[in-house]
Amino acid sequence: MTLFILSPLQEEKMAQCLHQAGLRKTMPRLALAHLLFAAKTTPRHVTAESLFEEAKSANICVSQATIYNTLNQFRDAGLLREVVVDHNGGHYFDTNLEAHHHFYIEEEARLIDVPHTQVALGHLPPPPQGYALDSVDITLRIKSKT
Amino acid sequence: MTLFILSPLQEEKMAQCLHQAGLRKTMPRLALAHLLFAAKTTPRHVTAESLFEEAKSANICVSQATIYNTLNQFRDAGLLREVVVDHNGGHYFDTNLEAHHHFYIEEEARLIDVPHTQVALGHLPPPPQGYALDSVDITLRIKSKT
DNA sequence: GTACGTGCAAACGTTTTGCAGCGGG
DNA sequence: CCCGCTGCAAAACGTTTGCACGTAC
């Protein structure tokens, strides 16, 4: 059971969001969407695990399977972007949909957004015959100075 | 038991390689090193699974655990580089130690090297306070034109 | 001789799936 | 009313680990 209650206004906004993405307006999706997108000014980087914990803290009772399913659906629907930086620490999902890159701090398993305007890509090689460039992922791995 | 036999010359070369890396000259390591580095002109991108299959085909009988251990040791010793491109399909290890980037074809789970001389990076943002840039990974995701 | 490497199988953490029942449209 | 979503638990997957034995040095 979910103790977490959205205001009508919040629910309305999330419902639109889901509807646009072709997803039914179900309780877990509304609640998770709210967690993810409520403070849309700050980009968020969540893993399945971190979102699960966050949901529990907010008294949203959802199963792990639903977390995974929902994140994958949101990703497929274009509401989230998947970020691959490391094999240890799980998949990251990024609420920032704009073209951008990342600083990655392995020691802290933490991502920081880098607006793509701050990265000047001078020249890229042409893709091999028969292939077209899909996307460019730049990961700037950083370490704390000791 | 290993049916795979290295020529004295090959063995000598690999033995040097291992010794320099501070690793004992054991049979599985010699054999796997040979598989990985024999044709050093062509960079190789292997996963634990692909190397395991390759070893079996070459009548090298090693356990999976040894494949994983050996790959990790080679990586730690600087003989291989780990490449992160995707969460599905396992870790890639790259025999190309030089600074370079990758084309990645998700549909084929295939990597193609891009010499870093072919990528012109104009400008990068400064790392946050207290952090220093460690490495820059650029993945050019490409798709076959349909 | 001793510390390290190996094989085997079992453990591990993360993600997915099968199935019965609920709930949205 | 029907199809899709959910929860639960179990399976699947890639990787690591514990242990007894073997081997390089």
mmCIF file with all atom_site columns, N, CA and C in Angstrom, chain B residues 29-97:
data_model
loop_
_atom_site.group_PDB
_atom_site.id
_atom_site.type_symbol
_atom_site.label_atom_id
_atom_site.label_alt_id
_atom_site.label_comp_id
_atom_site.label_asym_id
_atom_site.label_entity_id
_atom_site.label_seq_id
_atom_site.pdbx_PDB_ins_code
_atom_site.Cartn_x
_atom_site.Cartn_y
_atom_site.Cartn_z
_atom_site.occupancy
_atom_site.B_iso_or_equiv
_atom_site.pdbx_formal_charge
_atom_site.auth_seq_id
_atom_site.auth_comp_id
_atom_site.auth_asym_id
_atom_site.auth_atom_id
_atom_site.pdbx_PDB_model_num
ATOM 1   N N  . ARG B 1 29 ? 48.177 -19.021 -18.327 1.00 0.00 ? 29 ARG B N  1
ATOM 2   C CA . ARG B 1 29 ? 48.503 -17.639 -18.673 1.00 0.00 ? 29 ARG B CA 1
ATOM 3   C C  . ARG B 1 29 ? 49.290 -17.575 -19.973 1.00 0.00 ? 29 ARG B C  1
ATOM 4   N N  . LEU B 1 30 ? 50.211 -18.522 -20.146 1.00 0.00 ? 30 LEU B N  1
ATOM 5   C CA . LEU B 1 30 ? 50.960 -18.547 -21.400 1.00 0.00 ? 30 LEU B CA 1
ATOM 6   C C  . LEU B 1 30 ? 50.019 -18.738 -22.581 1.00 0.00 ? 30 LEU B C  1
ATOM 7   N N  . ALA B 1 31 ? 49.141 -19.712 -22.431 1.00 0.00 ? 31 ALA B N  1
ATOM 8   C CA . ALA B 1 31 ? 48.240 -20.033 -23.539 1.00 0.00 ? 31 ALA B CA 1
ATOM 9   C C  . ALA B 1 31 ? 47.306 -18.869 -23.857 1.00 0.00 ? 31 ALA B C  1
ATOM 10  N N  . LEU B 1 32 ? 46.725 -18.286 -22.818 1.00 0.00 ? 32 LEU B N  1
ATOM 11  C CA . LEU B 1 32 ? 45.792 -17.181 -23.048 1.00 0.00 ? 32 LEU B CA 1
ATOM 12  C C  . LEU B 1 32 ? 46.523 -15.961 -23.583 1.00 0.00 ? 32 LEU B C  1
ATOM 13  N N  . ALA B 1 33 ? 47.704 -15.711 -23.057 1.00 0.00 ? 33 ALA B N  1
ATOM 14  C CA . ALA B 1 33 ? 48.481 -14.583 -23.564 1.00 0.00 ? 33 ALA B CA 1
ATOM 15  C C  . ALA B 1 33 ? 48.781 -14.792 -25.045 1.00 0.00 ? 33 ALA B C  1
ATOM 16  N N  . HIS B 1 34 ? 49.060 -16.027 -25.405 1.00 0.00 ? 34 HIS B N  1
ATOM 17  C CA . HIS B 1 34 ? 49.332 -16.294 -26.818 1.00 0.00 ? 34 HIS B CA 1
ATOM 18  C C  . HIS B 1 34 ? 48.103 -15.999 -27.673 1.00 0.00 ? 34 HIS B C  1
ATOM 19  N N  . LEU B 1 35 ? 46.958 -16.472 -27.218 1.00 0.00 ? 35 LEU B N  1
ATOM 20  C CA . LEU B 1 35 ? 45.714 -16.204 -27.948 1.00 0.00 ? 35 LEU B CA 1
ATOM 21  C C  . LEU B 1 35 ? 45.509 -14.705 -28.115 1.00 0.00 ? 35 LEU B C  1
ATOM 22  N N  . LEU B 1 36 ? 45.791 -13.960 -27.065 1.00 0.00 ? 36 LEU B N  1
ATOM 23  C CA . LEU B 1 36 ? 45.483 -12.536 -27.076 1.00 0.00 ? 36 LEU B CA 1
ATOM 24  C C  . LEU B 1 36 ? 46.494 -11.722 -27.865 1.00 0.00 ? 36 LEU B C  1
ATOM 25  N N  . PHE B 1 37 ? 47.768 -12.080 -27.721 1.00 0.00 ? 37 PHE B N  1
ATOM 26  C CA . PHE B 1 37 ? 48.793 -11.177 -28.225 1.00 0.00 ? 37 PHE B CA 1
ATOM 27  C C  . PHE B 1 37 ? 49.574 -11.698 -29.417 1.00 0.00 ? 37 PHE B C  1
ATOM 28  N N  . ALA B 1 38 ? 49.296 -12.920 -29.847 1.00 0.00 ? 38 ALA B N  1
ATOM 29  C CA . ALA B 1 38 ? 50.092 -13.489 -30.927 1.00 0.00 ? 38 ALA B CA 1
ATOM 30  C C  . ALA B 1 38 ? 50.055 -12.604 -32.166 1.00 0.00 ? 38 ALA B C  1
ATOM 31  N N  . ALA B 1 39 ? 48.841 -12.239 -32.583 1.00 0.00 ? 39 ALA B N  1
ATOM 32  C CA . ALA B 1 39 ? 48.711 -11.377 -33.760 1.00 0.00 ? 39 ALA B CA 1
ATOM 33  C C  . ALA B 1 39 ? 48.568 -9.952  -33.275 1.00 0.00 ? 39 ALA B C  1
ATOM 34  N N  . LYS B 1 40 ? 49.662 -9.383  -32.845 1.00 0.00 ? 40 LYS B N  1
ATOM 35  C CA . LYS B 1 40 ? 49.560 -8.097  -32.167 1.00 0.00 ? 40 LYS B CA 1
ATOM 36  C C  . LYS B 1 40 ? 49.293 -6.949  -33.131 1.00 0.00 ? 40 LYS B C  1
ATOM 37  N N  . THR B 1 41 ? 49.359 -7.245  -34.402 1.00 0.00 ? 41 THR B N  1
ATOM 38  C CA . THR B 1 41 ? 49.079 -6.177  -35.358 1.00 0.00 ? 41 THR B CA 1
ATOM 39  C C  . THR B 1 41 ? 47.607 -5.794  -35.348 1.00 0.00 ? 41 THR B C  1
ATOM 40  N N  . THR B 1 42 ? 46.763 -6.788  -35.106 1.00 0.00 ? 42 THR B N  1
ATOM 41  C CA . THR B 1 42 ? 45.334 -6.524  -35.086 1.00 0.00 ? 42 THR B CA 1
ATOM 42  C C  . THR B 1 42 ? 44.876 -6.391  -33.648 1.00 0.00 ? 42 THR B C  1
ATOM 43  N N  . PRO B 1 43 ? 44.320 -5.236  -33.303 1.00 0.00 ? 43 PRO B N  1
ATOM 44  C CA . PRO B 1 43 ? 43.804 -5.101  -31.952 1.00 0.00 ? 43 PRO B CA 1
ATOM 45  C C  . PRO B 1 43 ? 42.645 -6.065  -31.726 1.00 0.00 ? 43 PRO B C  1
ATOM 46  N N  . ARG B 1 44 ? 42.556 -6.595  -30.557 1.00 0.00 ? 44 ARG B N  1
ATOM 47  C CA . ARG B 1 44 ? 41.495 -7.545  -30.265 1.00 0.00 ? 44 ARG B CA 1
ATOM 48  C C  . ARG B 1 44 ? 40.590 -7.026  -29.167 1.00 0.00 ? 44 ARG B C  1
ATOM 49  N N  . HIS B 1 45 ? 39.304 -7.350  -29.281 1.00 0.00 ? 45 HIS B N  1
ATOM 50  C CA . HIS B 1 45 ? 38.342 -6.986  -28.251 1.00 0.00 ? 45 HIS B CA 1
ATOM 51  C C  . HIS B 1 45 ? 37.660 -8.253  -27.785 1.00 0.00 ? 45 HIS B C  1
ATOM 52  N N  . VAL B 1 46 ? 38.032 -8.716  -26.622 1.00 0.00 ? 46 VAL B N  1
ATOM 53  C CA . VAL B 1 46 ? 37.462 -9.970  -26.150 1.00 0.00 ? 46 VAL B CA 1
ATOM 54  C C  . VAL B 1 46 ? 36.628 -9.754  -24.899 1.00 0.00 ? 46 VAL B C  1
ATOM 55  N N  . THR B 1 47 ? 35.681 -10.636 -24.717 1.00 0.00 ? 47 THR B N  1
ATOM 56  C CA . THR B 1 47 ? 34.965 -10.725 -23.454 1.00 0.00 ? 47 THR B CA 1
ATOM 57  C C  . THR B 1 47 ? 35.413 -12.023 -22.797 1.00 0.00 ? 47 THR B C  1
ATOM 58  N N  . ALA B 1 48 ? 35.086 -12.161 -21.521 1.00 0.00 ? 48 ALA B N  1
ATOM 59  C CA . ALA B 1 48 ? 35.431 -13.399 -20.830 1.00 0.00 ? 48 ALA B CA 1
ATOM 60  C C  . ALA B 1 48 ? 34.835 -14.573 -21.605 1.00 0.00 ? 48 ALA B C  1
ATOM 61  N N  . GLU B 1 49 ? 33.613 -14.400 -22.033 1.00 0.00 ? 49 GLU B N  1
ATOM 62  C CA . GLU B 1 49 ? 32.932 -15.483 -22.729 1.00 0.00 ? 49 GLU B CA 1
ATOM 63  C C  . GLU B 1 49 ? 33.610 -15.803 -24.060 1.00 0.00 ? 49 GLU B C  1
ATOM 64  N N  . SER B 1 50 ? 33.912 -14.772 -24.832 1.00 0.00 ? 50 SER B N  1
ATOM 65  C CA . SER B 1 50 ? 34.492 -15.028 -26.150 1.00 0.00 ? 50 SER B CA 1
ATOM 66  C C  . SER B 1 50 ? 35.864 -15.670 -26.023 1.00 0.00 ? 50 SER B C  1
ATOM 67  N N  . LEU B 1 51 ? 36.614 -15.270 -25.022 1.00 0.00 ? 51 LEU B N  1
ATOM 68  C CA . LEU B 1 51 ? 37.935 -15.859 -24.833 1.00 0.00 ? 51 LEU B CA 1
ATOM 69  C C  . LEU B 1 51 ? 37.809 -17.302 -24.375 1.00 0.00 ? 51 LEU B C  1
ATOM 70  N N  . PHE B 1 52 ? 36.806 -17.557 -23.576 1.00 0.00 ? 52 PHE B N  1
ATOM 71  C CA . PHE B 1 52 ? 36.558 -18.915 -23.099 1.00 0.00 ? 52 PHE B CA 1
ATOM 72  C C  . PHE B 1 52 ? 36.249 -19.827 -24.277 1.00 0.00 ? 52 PHE B C  1
ATOM 73  N N  . GLU B 1 53 ? 35.389 -19.357 -25.169 1.00 0.00 ? 53 GLU B N  1
ATOM 74  C CA . GLU B 1 53 ? 35.033 -20.132 -26.354 1.00 0.00 ? 53 GLU B CA 1
ATOM 75  C C  . GLU B 1 53 ? 36.252 -20.352 -27.239 1.00 0.00 ? 53 GLU B C  1
ATOM 76  N N  . GLU B 1 54 ? 37.010 -19.280 -27.384 1.00 0.00 ? 54 GLU B N  1
ATOM 77  C CA . GLU B 1 54 ? 38.193 -19.356 -28.235 1.00 0.00 ? 54 GLU B CA 1
ATOM 78  C C  . GLU B 1 54 ? 39.182 -20.369 -27.679 1.00 0.00 ? 54 GLU B C  1
ATOM 79  N N  . ALA B 1 55 ? 39.321 -20.356 -26.366 1.00 0.00 ? 55 ALA B N  1
ATOM 80  C CA . ALA B 1 55 ? 40.244 -21.292 -25.729 1.00 0.00 ? 55 ALA B CA 1
ATOM 81  C C  . ALA B 1 55 ? 39.783 -22.735 -25.967 1.00 0.00 ? 55 ALA B C  1
ATOM 82  N N  . LYS B 1 56 ? 38.494 -22.934 -25.823 1.00 0.00 ? 56 LYS B N  1
ATOM 83  C CA . LYS B 1 56 ? 37.977 -24.287 -26.031 1.00 0.00 ? 56 LYS B CA 1
ATOM 84  C C  . LYS B 1 56 ? 38.246 -24.752 -27.461 1.00 0.00 ? 56 LYS B C  1
ATOM 85  N N  . SER B 1 57 ? 37.999 -23.850 -28.412 1.00 0.00 ? 57 SER B N  1
ATOM 86  C CA . SER B 1 57 ? 38.246 -24.186 -29.815 1.00 0.00 ? 57 SER B CA 1
ATOM 87  C C  . SER B 1 57 ? 39.696 -24.552 -30.058 1.00 0.00 ? 57 SER B C  1
ATOM 88  N N  . ALA B 1 58 ? 40.588 -23.930 -29.297 1.00 0.00 ? 58 ALA B N  1
ATOM 89  C CA . ALA B 1 58 ? 42.016 -24.170 -29.488 1.00 0.00 ? 58 ALA B CA 1
ATOM 90  C C  . ALA B 1 58 ? 42.508 -25.317 -28.612 1.00 0.00 ? 58 ALA B C  1
ATOM 91  N N  . ASN B 1 59 ? 41.542 -26.062 -28.036 1.00 0.00 ? 59 ASN B N  1
ATOM 92  C CA . ASN B 1 59 ? 41.888 -27.188 -27.173 1.00 0.00 ? 59 ASN B CA 1
ATOM 93  C C  . ASN B 1 59 ? 42.675 -26.781 -25.944 1.00 0.00 ? 59 ASN B C  1
ATOM 94  N N  . ILE B 1 60 ? 42.465 -25.544 -25.522 1.00 0.00 ? 60 ILE B N  1
ATOM 95  C CA . ILE B 1 60 ? 43.020 -25.118 -24.241 1.00 0.00 ? 60 ILE B CA 1
ATOM 96  C C  . ILE B 1 60 ? 41.950 -25.340 -23.194 1.00 0.00 ? 60 ILE B C  1
ATOM 97  N N  . CYS B 1 61 ? 42.246 -26.201 -22.242 1.00 0.00 ? 61 CYS B N  1
ATOM 98  C CA . CYS B 1 61 ? 41.244 -26.508 -21.234 1.00 0.00 ? 61 CYS B CA 1
ATOM 99  C C  . CYS B 1 61 ? 41.492 -25.666 -19.994 1.00 0.00 ? 61 CYS B C  1
ATOM 100 N N  . VAL B 1 62 ? 40.750 -24.581 -19.865 1.00 0.00 ? 62 VAL B N  1
ATOM 101 C CA . VAL B 1 62 ? 40.841 -23.747 -18.668 1.00 0.00 ? 62 VAL B CA 1
ATOM 102 C C  . VAL B 1 62 ? 39.440 -23.515 -18.133 1.00 0.00 ? 62 VAL B C  1
ATOM 103 N N  . SER B 1 63 ? 39.360 -23.336 -16.839 1.00 0.00 ? 63 SER B N  1
ATOM 104 C CA . SER B 1 63 ? 38.049 -23.097 -16.246 1.00 0.00 ? 63 SER B CA 1
ATOM 105 C C  . SER B 1 63 ? 37.654 -21.650 -16.444 1.00 0.00 ? 63 SER B C  1
ATOM 106 N N  . GLN B 1 64 ? 36.375 -21.409 -16.314 1.00 0.00 ? 64 GLN B N  1
ATOM 107 C CA . GLN B 1 64 ? 35.892 -20.028 -16.439 1.00 0.00 ? 64 GLN B CA 1
ATOM 108 C C  . GLN B 1 64 ? 36.543 -19.125 -15.415 1.00 0.00 ? 64 GLN B C  1
ATOM 109 N N  . ALA B 1 65 ? 36.660 -19.640 -14.206 1.00 0.00 ? 65 ALA B N  1
ATOM 110 C CA . ALA B 1 65 ? 37.248 -18.825 -13.135 1.00 0.00 ? 65 ALA B CA 1
ATOM 111 C C  . ALA B 1 65 ? 38.629 -18.342 -13.550 1.00 0.00 ? 65 ALA B C  1
ATOM 112 N N  . THR B 1 66 ? 39.378 -19.214 -14.180 1.00 0.00 ? 66 THR B N  1
ATOM 113 C CA . THR B 1 66 ? 40.734 -18.838 -14.580 1.00 0.00 ? 66 THR B CA 1
ATOM 114 C C  . THR B 1 66 ? 40.712 -17.788 -15.682 1.00 0.00 ? 66 THR B C  1
ATOM 115 N N  . ILE B 1 67 ? 39.741 -17.897 -16.583 1.00 0.00 ? 67 ILE B N  1
ATOM 116 C CA . ILE B 1 67 ? 39.598 -16.867 -17.608 1.00 0.00 ? 67 ILE B CA 1
ATOM 117 C C  . ILE B 1 67 ? 39.383 -15.505 -16.944 1.00 0.00 ? 67 ILE B C  1
ATOM 118 N N  . TYR B 1 68 ? 38.454 -15.450 -16.018 1.00 0.00 ? 68 TYR B N  1
ATOM 119 C CA . TYR B 1 68 ? 38.164 -14.189 -15.343 1.00 0.00 ? 68 TYR B CA 1
ATOM 120 C C  . TYR B 1 68 ? 39.376 -13.692 -14.562 1.00 0.00 ? 68 TYR B C  1
ATOM 121 N N  . ASN B 1 69 ? 39.979 -14.606 -13.797 1.00 0.00 ? 69 ASN B N  1
ATOM 122 C CA . ASN B 1 69 ? 41.145 -14.195 -13.012 1.00 0.00 ? 69 ASN B CA 1
ATOM 123 C C  . ASN B 1 69 ? 42.249 -13.680 -13.913 1.00 0.00 ? 69 ASN B C  1
ATOM 124 N N  . THR B 1 70 ? 42.502 -14.420 -14.981 1.00 0.00 ? 70 THR B N  1
ATOM 125 C CA . THR B 1 70 ? 43.600 -14.055 -15.869 1.00 0.00 ? 70 THR B CA 1
ATOM 126 C C  . THR B 1 70 ? 43.345 -12.717 -16.552 1.00 0.00 ? 70 THR B C  1
ATOM 127 N N  . LEU B 1 71 ? 42.136 -12.516 -17.024 1.00 0.00 ? 71 LEU B N  1
ATOM 128 C CA . LEU B 1 71 ? 41.815 -11.243 -17.661 1.00 0.00 ? 71 LEU B CA 1
ATOM 129 C C  . LEU B 1 71 ? 41.990 -10.097 -16.670 1.00 0.00 ? 71 LEU B C  1
ATOM 130 N N  . ASN B 1 72 ? 41.526 -10.301 -15.459 1.00 0.00 ? 72 ASN B N  1
ATOM 131 C CA . ASN B 1 72 ? 41.661 -9.243  -14.459 1.00 0.00 ? 72 ASN B CA 1
ATOM 132 C C  . ASN B 1 72 ? 43.118 -8.979  -14.122 1.00 0.00 ? 72 ASN B C  1
ATOM 133 N N  . GLN B 1 73 ? 43.911 -10.044 -14.033 1.00 0.00 ? 73 GLN B N  1
ATOM 134 C CA . GLN B 1 73 ? 45.328 -9.859  -13.743 1.00 0.00 ? 73 GLN B CA 1
ATOM 135 C C  . GLN B 1 73 ? 46.014 -9.130  -14.887 1.00 0.00 ? 73 GLN B C  1
ATOM 136 N N  . PHE B 1 74 ? 45.705 -9.541  -16.098 1.00 0.00 ? 74 PHE B N  1
ATOM 137 C CA . PHE B 1 74 ? 46.306 -8.879  -17.258 1.00 0.00 ? 74 PHE B CA 1
ATOM 138 C C  . PHE B 1 74 ? 45.918 -7.412  -17.284 1.00 0.00 ? 74 PHE B C  1
ATOM 139 N N  . ARG B 1 75 ? 44.683 -7.142  -16.930 1.00 0.00 ? 75 ARG B N  1
ATOM 140 C CA . ARG B 1 75 ? 44.236 -5.751  -16.884 1.00 0.00 ? 75 ARG B CA 1
ATOM 141 C C  . ARG B 1 75 ? 45.001 -4.988  -15.800 1.00 0.00 ? 75 ARG B C  1
ATOM 142 N N  . ASP B 1 76 ? 45.100 -5.582  -14.617 1.00 0.00 ? 76 ASP B N  1
ATOM 143 C CA . ASP B 1 76 ? 45.815 -4.927  -13.521 1.00 0.00 ? 76 ASP B CA 1
ATOM 144 C C  . ASP B 1 76 ? 47.284 -4.728  -13.863 1.00 0.00 ? 76 ASP B C  1
ATOM 145 N N  . ALA B 1 77 ? 47.825 -5.665  -14.629 1.00 0.00 ? 77 ALA B N  1
ATOM 146 C CA . ALA B 1 77 ? 49.243 -5.598  -14.979 1.00 0.00 ? 77 ALA B CA 1
ATOM 147 C C  . ALA B 1 77 ? 49.486 -4.655  -16.147 1.00 0.00 ? 77 ALA B C  1
ATOM 148 N N  . GLY B 1 78 ? 48.411 -4.131  -16.715 1.00 0.00 ? 78 GLY B N  1
ATOM 149 C CA . GLY B 1 78 ? 48.573 -3.187  -17.811 1.00 0.00 ? 78 GLY B CA 1
ATOM 150 C C  . GLY B 1 78 ? 48.747 -3.837  -19.166 1.00 0.00 ? 78 GLY B C  1
ATOM 151 N N  . LEU B 1 79 ? 48.458 -5.135  -19.254 1.00 0.00 ? 79 LEU B N  1
ATOM 152 C CA . LEU B 1 79 ? 48.570 -5.824  -20.533 1.00 0.00 ? 79 LEU B CA 1
ATOM 153 C C  . LEU B 1 79 ? 47.293 -5.679  -21.358 1.00 0.00 ? 79 LEU B C  1
ATOM 154 N N  . LEU B 1 80 ? 46.214 -5.349  -20.691 1.00 0.00 ? 80 LEU B N  1
ATOM 155 C CA . LEU B 1 80 ? 44.928 -5.175  -21.353 1.00 0.00 ? 80 LEU B CA 1
ATOM 156 C C  . LEU B 1 80 ? 44.258 -3.936  -20.795 1.00 0.00 ? 80 LEU B C  1
ATOM 157 N N  . ARG B 1 81 ? 43.352 -3.389  -21.590 1.00 0.00 ? 81 ARG B N  1
ATOM 158 C CA . ARG B 1 81 ? 42.539 -2.275  -21.101 1.00 0.00 ? 81 ARG B CA 1
ATOM 159 C C  . ARG B 1 81 ? 41.090 -2.700  -21.080 1.00 0.00 ? 81 ARG B C  1
ATOM 160 N N  . GLU B 1 82 ? 40.398 -2.256  -20.066 1.00 0.00 ? 82 GLU B N  1
ATOM 161 C CA . GLU B 1 82 ? 38.988 -2.572  -19.979 1.00 0.00 ? 82 GLU B CA 1
ATOM 162 C C  . GLU B 1 82 ? 38.209 -1.499  -20.718 1.00 0.00 ? 82 GLU B C  1
ATOM 163 N N  . VAL B 1 83 ? 37.202 -1.914  -21.453 1.00 0.00 ? 83 VAL B N  1
ATOM 164 C CA . VAL B 1 83 ? 36.385 -0.969  -22.192 1.00 0.00 ? 83 VAL B CA 1
ATOM 165 C C  . VAL B 1 83 ? 34.940 -1.118  -21.751 1.00 0.00 ? 83 VAL B C  1
ATOM 166 N N  . VAL B 1 84 ? 34.319 -0.023  -21.401 1.00 0.00 ? 84 VAL B N  1
ATOM 167 C CA . VAL B 1 84 ? 32.922 -0.057  -20.966 1.00 0.00 ? 84 VAL B CA 1
ATOM 168 C C  . VAL B 1 84 ? 32.057 0.582   -22.023 1.00 0.00 ? 84 VAL B C  1
ATOM 169 N N  . VAL B 1 85 ? 31.215 -0.189  -22.651 1.00 0.00 ? 85 VAL B N  1
ATOM 170 C CA . VAL B 1 85 ? 30.340 0.378   -23.666 1.00 0.00 ? 85 VAL B CA 1
ATOM 171 C C  . VAL B 1 85 ? 28.888 0.033   -23.430 1.00 0.00 ? 85 VAL B C  1
ATOM 172 N N  . ASP B 1 86 ? 28.653 -1.056  -22.724 1.00 0.00 ? 86 ASP B N  1
ATOM 173 C CA . ASP B 1 86 ? 27.290 -1.552  -22.652 1.00 0.00 ? 86 ASP B CA 1
ATOM 174 C C  . ASP B 1 86 ? 27.190 -2.463  -21.441 1.00 0.00 ? 86 ASP B C  1
ATOM 175 N N  . HIS B 1 87 ? 26.022 -2.478  -20.862 1.00 0.00 ? 87 HIS B N  1
ATOM 176 C CA . HIS B 1 87 ? 25.855 -3.352  -19.716 1.00 0.00 ? 87 HIS B CA 1
ATOM 177 C C  . HIS B 1 87 ? 25.478 -4.751  -20.142 1.00 0.00 ? 87 HIS B C  1
ATOM 178 N N  . ASN B 1 88 ? 24.928 -4.874  -21.304 1.00 0.00 ? 88 ASN B N  1
ATOM 179 C CA . ASN B 1 88 ? 24.574 -6.189  -21.804 1.00 0.00 ? 88 ASN B CA 1
ATOM 180 C C  . ASN B 1 88 ? 25.683 -6.654  -22.722 1.00 0.00 ? 88 ASN B C  1
ATOM 181 N N  . GLY B 1 89 ? 26.207 -7.809  -22.458 1.00 0.00 ? 89 GLY B N  1
ATOM 182 C CA . GLY B 1 89 ? 27.260 -8.310  -23.313 1.00 0.00 ? 89 GLY B CA 1
ATOM 183 C C  . GLY B 1 89 ? 28.597 -8.396  -22.622 1.00 0.00 ? 89 GLY B C  1
ATOM 184 N N  . GLY B 1 90 ? 28.608 -8.046  -21.367 1.00 0.00 ? 90 GLY B N  1
ATOM 185 C CA . GLY B 1 90 ? 29.815 -8.269  -20.578 1.00 0.00 ? 90 GLY B CA 1
ATOM 186 C C  . GLY B 1 90 ? 30.901 -7.243  -20.778 1.00 0.00 ? 90 GLY B C  1
ATOM 187 N N  . HIS B 1 91 ? 31.949 -7.393  -20.015 1.00 0.00 ? 91 HIS B N  1
ATOM 188 C CA . HIS B 1 91 ? 33.104 -6.502  -20.082 1.00 0.00 ? 91 HIS B CA 1
ATOM 189 C C  . HIS B 1 91 ? 33.901 -6.807  -21.329 1.00 0.00 ? 91 HIS B C  1
ATOM 190 N N  . TYR B 1 92 ? 34.401 -5.783  -21.967 1.00 0.00 ? 92 TYR B N  1
ATOM 191 C CA . TYR B 1 92 ? 35.343 -5.972  -23.048 1.00 0.00 ? 92 TYR B CA 1
ATOM 192 C C  . TYR B 1 92 ? 36.743 -5.693  -22.544 1.00 0.00 ? 92 TYR B C  1
ATOM 193 N N  . PHE B 1 93 ? 37.688 -6.468  -23.067 1.00 0.00 ? 93 PHE B N  1
ATOM 194 C CA . PHE B 1 93 ? 39.088 -6.178  -22.819 1.00 0.00 ? 93 PHE B CA 1
ATOM 195 C C  . PHE B 1 93 ? 39.747 -5.941  -24.159 1.00 0.00 ? 93 PHE B C  1
ATOM 196 N N  . ASP B 1 94 ? 40.570 -4.940  -24.193 1.00 0.00 ? 94 ASP B N  1
ATOM 197 C CA . ASP B 1 94 ? 41.148 -4.471  -25.449 1.00 0.00 ? 94 ASP B CA 1
ATOM 198 C C  . ASP B 1 94 ? 42.657 -4.663  -25.410 1.00 0.00 ? 94 ASP B C  1
ATOM 199 N N  . THR B 1 95 ? 43.179 -5.337  -26.417 1.00 0.00 ? 95 THR B N  1
ATOM 200 C CA . THR B 1 95 ? 44.630 -5.549  -26.454 1.00 0.00 ? 95 THR B CA 1
ATOM 201 C C  . THR B 1 95 ? 45.372 -4.308  -26.922 1.00 0.00 ? 95 THR B C  1
ATOM 202 N N  . ASN B 1 96 ? 44.635 -3.345  -27.427 1.00 0.00 ? 96 ASN B N  1
ATOM 203 C CA . ASN B 1 96 ? 45.246 -2.099  -27.882 1.00 0.00 ? 96 ASN B CA 1
ATOM 204 C C  . ASN B 1 96 ? 45.458 -1.177  -26.698 1.00 0.00 ? 96 ASN B C  1
ATOM 205 N N  . LEU B 1 97 ? 46.714 -0.966  -26.345 1.00 0.00 ? 97 LEU B N  1
ATOM 206 C CA . LEU B 1 97 ? 47.017 -0.202  -25.135 1.00 0.00 ? 97 LEU B CA 1
ATOM 207 C C  . LEU B 1 97 ? 47.183 1.286   -25.397 1.00 0.00 ? 97 LEU B C  1
#
